[in-house]
Amino acid sequence: MTLECRIENNRPELIRDVDEIHLASAIRRLDGSRYSALWLQAPQGERDEAEGLTQTDLWDGSKGLAIGGGSHARYLVSSLSGNPYEIWNLAQPELGDGPRTAFSGGQVVTAPEQHWVGQAEALRAAEHYLEHCARDPSLTWEREPDPAPSRGNLSHRPEPPSGP
């Protein structure tokens, strides 16, 4: 697997063939400011090594685990299936669902409090993903709702013609 750590100014730092030591170190380094996100990419099969991996390859339509944040030891952990409309967020329901805003992946992100999990949960989810390329079934995951299809502005409907 490939691990991408996003550093200030979204400059990627790639680590190929990541192991548990690299992964745990990268998660502990997340601080919600200078180091605000990492991406654990699932293997994509045979690739032309001359092409190499780019930031776009890793974040657009790929299968992997994204971990962002880190300030106050709180992390937003999202599992992506390769389908941009299927995103699962690690959750700790006991934390509540009020909004929490923090810096993650170079931007300010607002998510329910229960999606900003502790470091132990983030590490556990990441280590399981590293070994199995799948979400840890012993943890609680919530699927993000599918975005509504864009059909233009349907809120304004013309008045029916008045007639006798």
Coordinates of C-alpha atoms in Angstrom, one line a residue:
M1 CA 0.0 0.0 0.0
T2 CA 1.0 3.6 -0.5
L3 CA 0.7 6.2 2.3
E4 CA 0.4 9.9 1.4
C5 CA 0.9 12.4 4.1
R6 CA -0.3 15.9 3.2
I7 CA 2.0 18.6 4.7
E8 CA 1.5 22.3 4.9
N9 CA 0.4 23.8 1.5
N10 CA -0.9 20.3 0.6
R11 CA 2.5 19.2 -0.5
P12 CA 2.3 15.4 -0.6
E13 CA 4.9 13.1 1.0
L14 CA 4.6 9.6 -0.4
I15 CA 5.7 6.4 1.4
R16 CA 5.4 3.2 -0.6
D17 CA 5.1 -0.2 1.0
V18 CA 4.0 1.3 4.2
D19 CA 4.1 -0.8 7.4
E20 CA 2.4 -0.4 10.8
I21 CA 5.3 1.6 12.2
H22 CA 5.2 4.2 9.3
L23 CA 1.4 4.3 9.6
A24 CA 1.3 4.8 13.4
S25 CA 4.0 7.5 13.2
A26 CA 2.1 9.4 10.4
I27 CA -1.1 9.3 12.4
R28 CA 0.6 10.6 15.6
R29 CA 2.2 13.3 13.5
L30 CA -1.2 14.8 12.4
D31 CA -1.6 18.1 14.3
G32 CA -4.5 19.7 12.5
S33 CA -2.3 22.5 11.1
R34 CA 1.1 21.7 9.5
Y35 CA 0.3 18.0 9.1
S36 CA -3.5 17.8 8.6
A37 CA -4.2 14.7 6.5
L38 CA -3.0 11.3 5.3
W39 CA -4.3 8.9 2.7
L40 CA -3.7 5.2 2.8
Q41 CA -4.2 3.9 -0.7
A42 CA -5.4 0.4 -1.5
P43 CA -3.4 -1.4 -4.2
Q44 CA -4.6 -0.5 -7.7
G45 CA -3.3 -3.6 -9.4
E46 CA -0.6 -3.5 -12.1
R47 CA 0.6 0.0 -12.9
D48 CA 3.2 1.4 -15.2
E49 CA 6.0 2.3 -12.8
A50 CA 7.3 5.0 -15.2
E51 CA 4.0 6.9 -14.5
G52 CA 4.4 6.9 -10.8
L53 CA 1.8 8.0 -8.3
T54 CA 0.6 11.6 -8.2
Q55 CA -1.6 13.5 -5.8
T56 CA -4.5 13.3 -8.2
D57 CA -4.1 9.5 -8.5
L58 CA -4.4 9.1 -4.7
W59 CA -7.4 11.4 -4.0
D60 CA -9.6 11.1 -7.1
G61 CA -11.8 8.0 -7.3
S62 CA -9.4 5.7 -5.5
K63 CA -10.1 3.1 -2.8
G64 CA -8.5 3.9 0.5
L65 CA -8.7 5.4 4.0
A66 CA -8.4 9.1 4.7
I67 CA -7.5 10.4 8.1
G68 CA -7.6 14.1 8.8
G69 CA -7.4 16.5 11.6
G70 CA -5.2 15.7 14.7
S71 CA -5.8 18.8 16.7
H72 CA -6.8 18.0 20.3
A73 CA -6.2 14.3 19.4
R74 CA -9.4 14.1 17.3
Y75 CA -9.4 12.6 13.8
L76 CA -11.9 12.4 10.9
V77 CA -11.5 8.9 9.4
S78 CA -13.2 8.1 6.1
S79 CA -13.2 5.0 4.0
L80 CA -13.6 5.4 0.3
S81 CA -14.7 2.5 -1.9
G82 CA -13.6 4.0 -5.3
N83 CA -17.2 5.2 -5.9
P84 CA -17.3 8.9 -5.1
Y85 CA -20.8 8.5 -3.7
E86 CA -19.9 5.8 -1.2
I87 CA -18.0 7.3 1.7
W88 CA -18.1 5.7 5.2
N89 CA -17.0 7.7 8.3
L90 CA -15.7 6.1 11.5
A91 CA -18.1 7.1 14.3
Q92 CA -18.2 7.1 18.1
P93 CA -21.9 7.7 18.7
E94 CA -21.3 8.4 22.4
L95 CA -19.6 11.7 21.5
G96 CA -22.9 13.2 20.2
D97 CA -23.9 14.7 16.8
G98 CA -23.4 18.4 17.3
P99 CA -21.2 20.1 14.7
R100 CA -17.4 20.3 15.2
T101 CA -15.1 22.3 12.9
A102 CA -11.4 21.6 12.5
F103 CA -8.7 21.9 9.9
S104 CA -8.3 18.7 7.8
G105 CA -6.6 18.1 4.5
G106 CA -5.8 21.8 3.9
Q107 CA -9.3 23.1 4.6
V108 CA -11.7 23.8 7.3
V109 CA -14.1 20.8 7.7
T110 CA -17.4 20.7 9.7
A111 CA -18.6 17.2 10.6
P112 CA -20.7 15.7 13.4
E113 CA -18.8 15.5 16.7
Q114 CA -19.2 11.7 16.7
H115 CA -17.1 11.6 13.5
W116 CA -14.1 13.2 15.2
V117 CA -12.8 10.1 16.8
G118 CA -9.9 9.6 19.3
Q119 CA -6.4 8.6 18.3
A120 CA -6.8 5.0 19.5
E121 CA -9.8 4.5 17.2
A122 CA -8.1 6.1 14.3
L123 CA -5.0 3.9 14.7
R124 CA -7.2 0.8 15.0
A125 CA -9.1 1.6 11.9
A126 CA -5.9 2.3 10.0
E127 CA -4.0 -0.8 11.1
H128 CA -7.0 -3.0 10.1
Y129 CA -7.2 -1.3 6.7
L130 CA -3.5 -1.7 6.2
E131 CA -3.8 -5.5 6.8
H132 CA -7.2 -6.2 5.1
C133 CA -7.9 -3.3 2.6
A134 CA -11.3 -3.0 4.3
R135 CA -13.1 -1.2 7.1
D136 CA -12.8 -2.8 10.5
P137 CA -16.2 -4.5 11.1
S138 CA -15.7 -4.3 14.9
L139 CA -15.8 -0.4 14.7
T140 CA -18.9 1.8 14.0
W141 CA -19.1 3.2 10.5
E142 CA -21.7 5.5 9.1
R143 CA -22.3 6.0 5.4
E144 CA -22.5 9.5 4.1
P145 CA -25.9 10.2 2.4
D146 CA -25.7 10.2 -1.4
P147 CA -25.8 13.7 -2.8
A148 CA -29.0 14.6 -4.5
P149 CA -28.7 14.4 -8.3
S150 CA -28.5 17.8 -9.9
R151 CA -31.7 18.5 -11.8
G152 CA -31.7 22.2 -11.9
N153 CA -33.9 24.4 -9.8
L154 CA -37.2 22.6 -9.3
S155 CA -38.3 24.7 -6.4
H156 CA -40.1 27.2 -8.7
R157 CA -43.0 25.7 -10.6
P158 CA -45.0 27.8 -13.0
E159 CA -48.5 28.6 -12.0
P160 CA -51.1 26.6 -14.0
P161 CA -53.0 28.7 -16.5
S162 CA -56.2 30.1 -15.1
G163 CA -59.2 29.5 -17.2
P164 CA -63.0 29.3 -17.1

